[in-house]
Coordinates of C-alpha atoms in Angstrom, one line a residue:
X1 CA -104.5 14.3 -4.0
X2 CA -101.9 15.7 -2.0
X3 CA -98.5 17.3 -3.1
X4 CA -95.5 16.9 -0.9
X5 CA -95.8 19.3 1.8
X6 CA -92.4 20.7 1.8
X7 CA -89.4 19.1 -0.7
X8 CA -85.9 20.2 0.7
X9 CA -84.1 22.3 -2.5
X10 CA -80.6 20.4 -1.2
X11 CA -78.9 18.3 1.6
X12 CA -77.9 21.1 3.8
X13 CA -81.9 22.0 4.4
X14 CA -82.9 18.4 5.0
X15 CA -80.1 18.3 7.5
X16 CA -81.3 21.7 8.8
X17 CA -85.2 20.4 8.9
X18 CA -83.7 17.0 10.6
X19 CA -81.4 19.2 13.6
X20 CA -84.7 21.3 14.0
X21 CA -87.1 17.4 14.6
X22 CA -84.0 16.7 16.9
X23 CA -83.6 13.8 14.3
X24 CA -79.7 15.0 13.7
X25 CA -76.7 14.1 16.1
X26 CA -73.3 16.4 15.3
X27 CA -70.3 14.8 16.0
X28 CA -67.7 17.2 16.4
X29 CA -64.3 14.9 17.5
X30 CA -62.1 13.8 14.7
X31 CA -63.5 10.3 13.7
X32 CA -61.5 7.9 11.2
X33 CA -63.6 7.2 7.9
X34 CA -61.9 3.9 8.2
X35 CA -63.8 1.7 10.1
X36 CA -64.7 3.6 13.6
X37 CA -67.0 5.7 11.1
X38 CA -68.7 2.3 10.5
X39 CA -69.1 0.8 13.8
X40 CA -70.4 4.3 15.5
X41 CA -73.1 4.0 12.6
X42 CA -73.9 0.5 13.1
X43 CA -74.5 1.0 17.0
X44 CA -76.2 4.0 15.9
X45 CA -79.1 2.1 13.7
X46 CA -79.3 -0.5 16.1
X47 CA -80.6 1.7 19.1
X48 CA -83.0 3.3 16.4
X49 CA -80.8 6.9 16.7
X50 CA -80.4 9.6 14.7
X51 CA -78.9 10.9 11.5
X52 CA -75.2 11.7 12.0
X53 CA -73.0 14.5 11.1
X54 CA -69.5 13.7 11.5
X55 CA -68.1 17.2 11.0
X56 CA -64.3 16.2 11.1
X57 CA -63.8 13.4 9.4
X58 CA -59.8 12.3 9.7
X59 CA -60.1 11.7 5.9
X60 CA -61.0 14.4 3.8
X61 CA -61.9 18.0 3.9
X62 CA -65.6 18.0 4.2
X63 CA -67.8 16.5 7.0
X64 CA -69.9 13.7 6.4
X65 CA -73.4 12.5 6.8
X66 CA -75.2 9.7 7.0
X67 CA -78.0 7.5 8.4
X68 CA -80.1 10.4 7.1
X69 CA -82.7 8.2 6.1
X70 CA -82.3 5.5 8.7
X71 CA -85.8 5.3 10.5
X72 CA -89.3 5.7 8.9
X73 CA -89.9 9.4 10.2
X74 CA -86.8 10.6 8.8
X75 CA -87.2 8.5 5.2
X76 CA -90.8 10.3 5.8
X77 CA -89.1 13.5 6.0
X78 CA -87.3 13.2 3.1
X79 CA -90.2 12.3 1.0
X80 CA -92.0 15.5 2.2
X81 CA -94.7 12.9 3.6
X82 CA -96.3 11.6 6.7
X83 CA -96.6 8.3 5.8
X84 CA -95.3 5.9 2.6
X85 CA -98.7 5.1 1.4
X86 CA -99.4 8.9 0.9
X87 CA -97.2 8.8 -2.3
X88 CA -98.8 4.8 -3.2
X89 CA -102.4 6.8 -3.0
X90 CA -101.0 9.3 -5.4
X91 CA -99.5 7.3 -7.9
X92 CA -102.9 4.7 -7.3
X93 CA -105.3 7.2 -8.1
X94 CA -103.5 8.0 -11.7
X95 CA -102.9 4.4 -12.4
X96 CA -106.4 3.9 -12.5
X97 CA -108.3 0.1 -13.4
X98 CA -109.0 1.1 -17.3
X99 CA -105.2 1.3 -17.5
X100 CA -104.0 -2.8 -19.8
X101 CA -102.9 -5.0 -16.8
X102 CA -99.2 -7.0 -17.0
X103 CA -96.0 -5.0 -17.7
X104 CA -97.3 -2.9 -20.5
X105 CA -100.0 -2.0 -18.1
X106 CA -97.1 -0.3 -15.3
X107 CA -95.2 1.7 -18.0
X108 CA -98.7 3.4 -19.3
X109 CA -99.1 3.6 -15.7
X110 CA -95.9 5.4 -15.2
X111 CA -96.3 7.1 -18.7
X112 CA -99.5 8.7 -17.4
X113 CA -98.1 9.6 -13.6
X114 CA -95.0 11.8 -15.5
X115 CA -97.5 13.3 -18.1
X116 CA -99.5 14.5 -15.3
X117 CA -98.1 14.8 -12.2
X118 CA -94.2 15.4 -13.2
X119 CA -92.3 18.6 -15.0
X120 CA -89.1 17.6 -17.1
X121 CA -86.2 18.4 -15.4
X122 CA -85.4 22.3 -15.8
X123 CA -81.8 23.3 -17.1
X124 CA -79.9 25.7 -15.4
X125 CA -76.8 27.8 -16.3
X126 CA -75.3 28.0 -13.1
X127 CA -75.3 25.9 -10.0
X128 CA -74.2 25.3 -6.6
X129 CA -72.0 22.6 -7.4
X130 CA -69.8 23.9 -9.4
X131 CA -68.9 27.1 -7.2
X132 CA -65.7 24.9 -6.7
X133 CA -64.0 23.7 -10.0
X134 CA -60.5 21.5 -10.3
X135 CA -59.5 20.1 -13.7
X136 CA -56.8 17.8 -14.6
X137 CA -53.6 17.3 -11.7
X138 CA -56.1 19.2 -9.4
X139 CA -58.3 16.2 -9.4
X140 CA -58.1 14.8 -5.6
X141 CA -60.7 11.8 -4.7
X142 CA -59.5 12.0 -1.3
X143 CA -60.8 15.6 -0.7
X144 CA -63.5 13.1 0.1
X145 CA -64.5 11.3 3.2
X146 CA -64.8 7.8 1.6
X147 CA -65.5 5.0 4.0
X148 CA -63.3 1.5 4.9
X149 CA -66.4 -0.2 6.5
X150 CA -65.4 -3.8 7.1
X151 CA -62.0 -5.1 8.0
X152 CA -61.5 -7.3 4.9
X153 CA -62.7 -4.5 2.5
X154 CA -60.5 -3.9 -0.7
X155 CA -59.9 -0.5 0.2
X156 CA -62.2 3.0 0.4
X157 CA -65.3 2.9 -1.1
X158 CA -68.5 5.8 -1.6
X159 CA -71.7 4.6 -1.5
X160 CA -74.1 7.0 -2.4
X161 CA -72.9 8.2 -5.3
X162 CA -75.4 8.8 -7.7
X163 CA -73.8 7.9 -11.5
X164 CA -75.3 9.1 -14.9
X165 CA -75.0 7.6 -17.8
X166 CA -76.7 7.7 -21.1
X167 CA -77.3 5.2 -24.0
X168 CA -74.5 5.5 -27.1
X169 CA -77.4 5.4 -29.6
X170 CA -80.9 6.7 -28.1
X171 CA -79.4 9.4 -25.5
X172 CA -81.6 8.2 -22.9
X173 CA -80.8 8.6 -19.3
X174 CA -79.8 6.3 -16.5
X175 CA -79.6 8.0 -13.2
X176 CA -78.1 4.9 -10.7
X177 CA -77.0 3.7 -7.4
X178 CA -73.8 1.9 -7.7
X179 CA -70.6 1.8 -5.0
X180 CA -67.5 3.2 -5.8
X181 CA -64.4 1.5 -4.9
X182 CA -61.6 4.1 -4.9
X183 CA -58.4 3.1 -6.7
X184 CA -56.3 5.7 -6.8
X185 CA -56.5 9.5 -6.4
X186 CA -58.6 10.0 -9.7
X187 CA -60.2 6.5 -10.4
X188 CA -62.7 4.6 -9.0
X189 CA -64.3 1.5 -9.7
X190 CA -67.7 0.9 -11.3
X191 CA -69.7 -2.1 -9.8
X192 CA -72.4 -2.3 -12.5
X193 CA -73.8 -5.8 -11.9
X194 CA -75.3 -7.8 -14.7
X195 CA -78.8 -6.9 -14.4
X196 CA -78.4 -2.9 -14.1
X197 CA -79.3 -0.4 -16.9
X198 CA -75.5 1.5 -16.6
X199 CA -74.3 -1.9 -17.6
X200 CA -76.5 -2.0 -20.8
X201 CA -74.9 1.4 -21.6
X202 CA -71.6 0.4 -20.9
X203 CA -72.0 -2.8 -23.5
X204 CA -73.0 -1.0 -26.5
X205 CA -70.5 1.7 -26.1
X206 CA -67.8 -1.2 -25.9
X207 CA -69.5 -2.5 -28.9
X208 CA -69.3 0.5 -30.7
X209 CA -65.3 1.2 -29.3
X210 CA -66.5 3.9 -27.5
X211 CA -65.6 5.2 -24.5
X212 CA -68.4 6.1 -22.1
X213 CA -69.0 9.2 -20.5
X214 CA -69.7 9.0 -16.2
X215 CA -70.8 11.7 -14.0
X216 CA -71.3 10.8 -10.1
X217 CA -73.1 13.4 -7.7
X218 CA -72.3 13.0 -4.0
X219 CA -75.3 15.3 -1.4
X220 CA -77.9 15.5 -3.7
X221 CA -81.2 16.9 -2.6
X222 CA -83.2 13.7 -0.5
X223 CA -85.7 13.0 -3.2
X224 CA -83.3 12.8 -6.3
X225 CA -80.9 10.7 -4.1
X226 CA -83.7 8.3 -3.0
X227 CA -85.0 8.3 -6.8
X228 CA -81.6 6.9 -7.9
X229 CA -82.5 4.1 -5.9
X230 CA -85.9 3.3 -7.1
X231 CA -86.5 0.2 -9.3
X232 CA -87.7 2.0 -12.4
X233 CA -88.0 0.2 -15.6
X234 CA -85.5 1.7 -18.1
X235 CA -87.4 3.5 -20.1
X236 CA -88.6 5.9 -17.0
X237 CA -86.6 8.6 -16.8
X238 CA -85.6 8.9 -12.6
X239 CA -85.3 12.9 -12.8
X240 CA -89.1 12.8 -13.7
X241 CA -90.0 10.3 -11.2
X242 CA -88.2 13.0 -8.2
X243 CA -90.4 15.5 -10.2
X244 CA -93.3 13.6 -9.7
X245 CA -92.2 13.1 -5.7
X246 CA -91.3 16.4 -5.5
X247 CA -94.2 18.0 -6.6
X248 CA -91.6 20.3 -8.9
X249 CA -89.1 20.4 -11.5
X250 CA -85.7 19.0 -10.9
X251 CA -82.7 21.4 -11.8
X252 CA -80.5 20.6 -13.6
X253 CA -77.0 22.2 -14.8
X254 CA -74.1 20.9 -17.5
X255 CA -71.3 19.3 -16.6
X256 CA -68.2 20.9 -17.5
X257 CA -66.3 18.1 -19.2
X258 CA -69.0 15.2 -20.3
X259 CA -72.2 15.5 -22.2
X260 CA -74.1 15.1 -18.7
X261 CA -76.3 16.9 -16.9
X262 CA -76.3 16.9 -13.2
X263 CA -78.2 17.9 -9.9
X264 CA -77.7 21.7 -9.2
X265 CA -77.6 21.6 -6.0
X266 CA -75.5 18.4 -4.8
X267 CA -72.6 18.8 -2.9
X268 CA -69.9 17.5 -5.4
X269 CA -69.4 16.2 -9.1
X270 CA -67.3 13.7 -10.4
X271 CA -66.6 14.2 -14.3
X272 CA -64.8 11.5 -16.6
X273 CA -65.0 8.2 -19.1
X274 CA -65.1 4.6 -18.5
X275 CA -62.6 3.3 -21.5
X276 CA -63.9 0.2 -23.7
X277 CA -62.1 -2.6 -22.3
X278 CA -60.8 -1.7 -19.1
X279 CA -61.3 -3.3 -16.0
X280 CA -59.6 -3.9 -12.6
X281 CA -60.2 -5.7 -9.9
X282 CA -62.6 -4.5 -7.7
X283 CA -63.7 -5.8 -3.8
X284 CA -64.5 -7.7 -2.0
X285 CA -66.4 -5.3 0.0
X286 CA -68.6 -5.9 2.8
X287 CA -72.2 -5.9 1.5
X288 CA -76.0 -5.1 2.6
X289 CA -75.9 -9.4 2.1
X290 CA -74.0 -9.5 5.5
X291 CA -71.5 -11.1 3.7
X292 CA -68.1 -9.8 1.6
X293 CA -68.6 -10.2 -2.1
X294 CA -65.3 -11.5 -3.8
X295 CA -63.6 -9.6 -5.7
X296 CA -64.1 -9.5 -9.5
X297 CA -63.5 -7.3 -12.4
X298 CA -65.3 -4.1 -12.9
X299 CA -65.2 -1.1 -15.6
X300 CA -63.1 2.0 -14.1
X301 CA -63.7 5.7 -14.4
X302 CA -60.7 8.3 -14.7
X303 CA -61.9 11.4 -13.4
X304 CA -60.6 14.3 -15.4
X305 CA -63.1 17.2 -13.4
X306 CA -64.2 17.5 -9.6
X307 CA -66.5 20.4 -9.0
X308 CA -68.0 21.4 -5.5
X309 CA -70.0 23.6 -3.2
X310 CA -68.0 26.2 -1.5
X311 CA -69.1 24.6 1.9
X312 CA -69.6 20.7 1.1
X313 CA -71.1 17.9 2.4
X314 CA -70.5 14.5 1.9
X315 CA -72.9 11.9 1.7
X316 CA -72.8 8.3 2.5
X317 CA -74.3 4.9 3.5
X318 CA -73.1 2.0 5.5
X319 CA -73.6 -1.5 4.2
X320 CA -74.3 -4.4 6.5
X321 CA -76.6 -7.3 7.5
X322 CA -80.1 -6.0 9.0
X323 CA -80.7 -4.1 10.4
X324 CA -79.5 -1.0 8.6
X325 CA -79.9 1.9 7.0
X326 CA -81.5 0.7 4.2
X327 CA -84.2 -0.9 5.6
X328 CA -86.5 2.3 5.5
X329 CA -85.5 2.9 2.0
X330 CA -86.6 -0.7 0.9
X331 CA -90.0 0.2 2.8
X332 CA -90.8 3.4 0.8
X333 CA -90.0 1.7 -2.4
X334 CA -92.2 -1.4 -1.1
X335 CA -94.9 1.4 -0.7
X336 CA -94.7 3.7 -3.2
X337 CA -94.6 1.0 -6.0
X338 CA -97.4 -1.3 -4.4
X339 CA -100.1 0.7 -7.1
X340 CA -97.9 -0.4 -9.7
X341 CA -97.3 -3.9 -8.9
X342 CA -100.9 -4.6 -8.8
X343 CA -101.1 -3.7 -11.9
X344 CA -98.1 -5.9 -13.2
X345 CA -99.8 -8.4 -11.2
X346 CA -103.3 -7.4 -10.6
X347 CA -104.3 -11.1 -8.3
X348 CA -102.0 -9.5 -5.6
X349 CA -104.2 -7.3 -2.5
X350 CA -100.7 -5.7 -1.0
X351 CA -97.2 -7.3 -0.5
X352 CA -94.4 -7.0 2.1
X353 CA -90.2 -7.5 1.7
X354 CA -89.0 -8.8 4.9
X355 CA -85.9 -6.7 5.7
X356 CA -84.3 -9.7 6.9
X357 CA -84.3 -10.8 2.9
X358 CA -82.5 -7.7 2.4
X359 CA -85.4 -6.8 0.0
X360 CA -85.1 -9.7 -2.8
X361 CA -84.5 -12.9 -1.1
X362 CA -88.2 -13.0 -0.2
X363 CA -91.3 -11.7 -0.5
X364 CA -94.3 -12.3 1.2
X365 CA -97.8 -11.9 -1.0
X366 CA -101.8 -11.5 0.5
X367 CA -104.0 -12.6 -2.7
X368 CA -107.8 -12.8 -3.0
X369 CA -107.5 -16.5 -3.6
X370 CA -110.3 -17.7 -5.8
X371 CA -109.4 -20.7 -7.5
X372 CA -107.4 -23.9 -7.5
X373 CA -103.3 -23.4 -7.5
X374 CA -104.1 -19.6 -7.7
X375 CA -101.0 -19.0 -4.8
X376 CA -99.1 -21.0 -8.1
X377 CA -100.1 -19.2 -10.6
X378 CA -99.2 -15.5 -8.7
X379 CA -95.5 -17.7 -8.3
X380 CA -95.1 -17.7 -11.7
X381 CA -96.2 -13.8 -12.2
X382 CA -93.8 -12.7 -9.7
X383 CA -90.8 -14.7 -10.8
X384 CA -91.9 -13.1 -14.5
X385 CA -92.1 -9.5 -13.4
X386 CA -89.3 -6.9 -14.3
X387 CA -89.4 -5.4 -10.4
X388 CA -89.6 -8.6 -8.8
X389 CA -87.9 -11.3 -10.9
X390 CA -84.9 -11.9 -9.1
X391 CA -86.9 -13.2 -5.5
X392 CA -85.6 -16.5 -4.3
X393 CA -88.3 -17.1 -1.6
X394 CA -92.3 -16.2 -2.7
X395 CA -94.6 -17.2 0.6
X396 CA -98.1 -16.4 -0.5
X397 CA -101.5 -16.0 1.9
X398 CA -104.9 -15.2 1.9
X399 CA -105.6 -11.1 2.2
X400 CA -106.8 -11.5 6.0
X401 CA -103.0 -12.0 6.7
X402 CA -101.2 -9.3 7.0
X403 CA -98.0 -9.7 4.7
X404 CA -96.2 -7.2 7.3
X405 CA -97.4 -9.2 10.2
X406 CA -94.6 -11.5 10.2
X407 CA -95.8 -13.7 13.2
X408 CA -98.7 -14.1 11.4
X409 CA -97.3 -15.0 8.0
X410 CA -95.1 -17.5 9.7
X411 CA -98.0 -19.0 11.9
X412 CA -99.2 -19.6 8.2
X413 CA -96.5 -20.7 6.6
X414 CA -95.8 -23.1 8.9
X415 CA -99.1 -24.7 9.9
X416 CA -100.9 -24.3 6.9
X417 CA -98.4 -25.9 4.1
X418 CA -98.3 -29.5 3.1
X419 CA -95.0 -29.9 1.6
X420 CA -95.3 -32.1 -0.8
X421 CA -98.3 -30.3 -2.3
X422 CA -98.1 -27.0 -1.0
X423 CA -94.2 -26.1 -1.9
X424 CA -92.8 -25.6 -5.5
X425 CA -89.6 -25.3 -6.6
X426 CA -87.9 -23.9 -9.6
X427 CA -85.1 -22.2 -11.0
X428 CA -84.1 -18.5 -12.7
X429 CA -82.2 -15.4 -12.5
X430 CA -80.9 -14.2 -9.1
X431 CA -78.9 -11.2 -7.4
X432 CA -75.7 -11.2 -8.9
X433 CA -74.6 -10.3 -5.2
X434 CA -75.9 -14.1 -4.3
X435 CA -73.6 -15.4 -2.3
X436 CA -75.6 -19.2 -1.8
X437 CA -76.5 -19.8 -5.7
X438 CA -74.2 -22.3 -6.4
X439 CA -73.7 -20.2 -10.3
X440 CA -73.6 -17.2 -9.9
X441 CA -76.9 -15.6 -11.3
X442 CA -79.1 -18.1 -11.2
X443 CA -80.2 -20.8 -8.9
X444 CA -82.7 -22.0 -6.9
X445 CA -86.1 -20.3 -6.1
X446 CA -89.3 -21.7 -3.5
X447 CA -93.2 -20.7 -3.5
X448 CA -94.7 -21.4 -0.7
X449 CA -98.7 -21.7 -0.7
X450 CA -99.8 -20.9 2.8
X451 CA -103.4 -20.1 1.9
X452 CA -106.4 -22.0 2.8
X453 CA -106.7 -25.3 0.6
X454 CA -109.7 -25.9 -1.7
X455 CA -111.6 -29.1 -2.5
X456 CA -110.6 -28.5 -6.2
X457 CA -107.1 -28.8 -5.2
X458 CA -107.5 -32.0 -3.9
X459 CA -108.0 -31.4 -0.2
X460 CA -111.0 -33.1 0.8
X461 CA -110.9 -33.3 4.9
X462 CA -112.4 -30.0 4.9
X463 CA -110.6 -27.1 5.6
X464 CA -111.3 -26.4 9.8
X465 CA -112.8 -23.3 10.8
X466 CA -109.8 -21.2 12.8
X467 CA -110.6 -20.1 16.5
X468 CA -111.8 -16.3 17.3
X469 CA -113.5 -15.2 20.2
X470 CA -117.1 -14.1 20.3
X471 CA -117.0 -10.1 19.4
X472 CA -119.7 -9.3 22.3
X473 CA -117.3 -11.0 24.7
X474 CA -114.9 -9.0 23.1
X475 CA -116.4 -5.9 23.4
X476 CA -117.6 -7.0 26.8
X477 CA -113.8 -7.4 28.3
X478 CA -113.0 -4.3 26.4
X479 CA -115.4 -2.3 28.7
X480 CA -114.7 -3.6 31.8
X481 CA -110.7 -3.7 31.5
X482 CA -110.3 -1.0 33.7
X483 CA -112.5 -2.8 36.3
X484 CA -110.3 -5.9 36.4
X485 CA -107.3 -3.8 37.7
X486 CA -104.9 -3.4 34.6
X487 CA -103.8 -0.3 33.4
X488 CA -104.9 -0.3 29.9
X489 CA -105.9 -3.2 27.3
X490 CA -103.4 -4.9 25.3
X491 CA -103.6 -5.5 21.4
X492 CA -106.1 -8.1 20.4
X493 CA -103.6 -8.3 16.9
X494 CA -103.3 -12.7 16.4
X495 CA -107.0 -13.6 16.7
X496 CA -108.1 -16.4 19.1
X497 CA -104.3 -17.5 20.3

């Protein structure tokens, strides 16, 4: 069981290790954070290139990066792996069969990986990012490089800022991934949607009158910042889930001003309090939906301490349709959780999240399918599991389908479904960034069972036998391809068509 072969201690030696794989492009002409930023880095996914350093940004005093992890070698990179399913092995082999099966089943799971596999975070007196400290009137959000992506944007927003919070009454953790809309010069905008675990925080301190204390880290090391993006259950701490990625202990140092603790070696710190009962209006702002959500009211932060690196880098993310930067980032969490799912629901063989869902709008399911409505019945698990509850489309198919092979799944899906037996719709809890639900939050979901039909489900014309070619003839054409004049032999990948 392999540890990571080489976690990066901070963002400057990722970059370095990305420059050195030729996987970095500098820019070094003054580019505007305000849209030409944006468009450069959209062009820039779309042609599959590589991470950027914009190192004079026309906002701001640092330079900027981004589209670090914006193709699967570089996400890869990050993770200190070769491939995704290195880290699924890992966590598969702990989370082993004797372990109960449903939801309490995954958090012994996860239990067990950070008992074994994980250190807590270790506390250190003095860090990195706070060689730099500005208190009070010296507080100055646009030292950073924040980013006006889209035209009808409400204004400048960071992306990648990871927020902590903690619980008012148990002290436990949130580490989160949440955009930032700037509002003024020492405030920003919290977008904590509905179903996120800051937002729970936030409630019970405005229960209790309190205010609630906010730290945001900008450049953290690549592990911690991909951590803040994984879809932990609450109770998992994220700092020992990057433990358990890393291979070692997280550092950690105090923050100056709020009872937080903070990545030692990020870039910068935001310090302040979210005060019970405040809100502004925040957006709209040009989403990963491909669409701007509206604007609504969110809690705000006051920043009363910024601390830095001497030397800084800024890191961000730009949010559009797919394809985009994200896309390899949902495809390491699709791996690296698959061990898990199966054990929240074990009838599922391996699963896919078509980019072009933007990761919850559908998912695609292979099951061993061994009795009648058992595509339902999976339905009804995935629409009842914490990670996966809020999928509007589920398109389930036997396990000799691919669920990555999308020309296969849809060669399925359409040929094999009878509508008005094979198709069930329902309703339930949705992204609150849904922009077709006609309420927000909830609205409309679809199964679809594209497996092979049994007699015990009511199909009784026999289920027809599908076309493959003979394997001697097969193995026959692949010996004498060279002999009929082409260069090499294709991919056999689709069977008999």
């Amino acid at each position: 069981m392999a540890a990571p072969r080489f976690p990066f201690d901070d963002l400057q030696g990722f970059l370095g290790a990305l420059e050195r794989a030729g996987e970095l492009h500098r820019v070094t002409t003054p580019v505007d954070p305000t849209l030409e930023i944006s468009e450069i880095v959209t062009r820039t996914v779309r042609a599959k290139g590589p991470a950027l350093l914009f190192e004079k940004p026309t906002r701001g005093v640092m330079p900027l990066a981004i589209n670090i992890f914006g193709s699967d070698r570089r996400m890869a990179m990050a993770l200190g792996v070769q491939d995704f399913d290195e880290i699924g092995a890992r966590i598969g082999e702990l989370a082993k069969p004797e372990l109960p099966q449903g939801f309490s089943g995954m958090m012994d799971g996860l239990g067990k990986i950070m008992q074994l596999k994980s250190l807590p975070p270790k506390k250190v007196r003095s860090a990195p990012c706070q060689e730099v400290v500005l208190k009070g009137d010296e507080v100055d959000l646009n030292m950073l490089p924040g980013l006006v992506m889209w035209p009808g944007d409400g204004g400048i927003y960071h992306n990648y800022g990871l927020t902590h919070t903690k619980h008012p009454e148990t002290g436990k953790r949130n580490l989160g991934l949440y955009r930032l809309q700037q509002h003024s010069h020492n405030s920003v905008g919290m977008h904590w949607q509905i179903h996120k675990d800051s937002t729970a925080h936030h409630a019970v301190a405005e229960r209790r009158g309190e205010r609630l204390p906010v730290a945001i880290a900008f450049g953290a090391d690549p592990v911690v910042s991909y951590s803040a993006s994984a879809p932990l259950p609450g109770d998992i701490d994220e700092y020992l889930f990057a433990g358990f990625l890393r291979g070692e202990r997280v550092e950690l140092v105090d923050c100056l001003t709020v009872p937080l603790q903070v990545p030692a070696t990020a870039n910068v710190i935001l310090e302040g309090w979210v005060e019970p009962g405040e809100r502004l209006p925040e957006g709209p702002f040009g989403d990963h939906t491909g669409f701007y959500t509206p604007v609504e009211p969110f809690p705000v932060m006051h920043v009363e301490c910024m601390t830095m690196r001497r030397d800084p880098i800024y890191h961000s993310i730009i949010t559009s349709k797919p394809p985009q930067e994200d896309g390899p980032i949902g495809l390491a969490t699709e791996r690296i959780f698959l061990p898990l799912i199966k054990i929240l629901v074990p009838d599922i063989v391996d699963y896919h999240m078509p980019e072009a869902g933007v990761f919850h709008n559908c998912l695609v399911v292979a099951i061993n399918k061994r009795y009648p409505k058992h595509a339902q019945k999976v339905m009804s698990a995935v629409w009842g599991a914490h990670l996966l509850s809020l999928t509007k489309l589920i398109v389930v198919v036997d396990d000799d389908c691919d669920p990555r092979d999308l020309q296969e799944v849809a060669f399925r899906a359409f040929g094999n479904v009878d509508y008005a037996h094979d198709l069930v719709l329902t309703q339930g809890p949705v992204d609150h960034l849904d922009h077709a639900s006609y309420q927000q939050f909830w609205g409309g979901k679809a199964g679809v069972d594209a497996t092979r039909k049994l007699p015990t489900e009511g199909y009784t014309r026999g289920w027809p036998e599908e076309m493959r070619m003979a394997p001697e003839i097969v193995a026959k054409v692949d010996k004498r391809w060279k002999e009929y004049g082409f260069p090499e032999s294709p991919s056999r990948k689709g069977g008999g068509r």
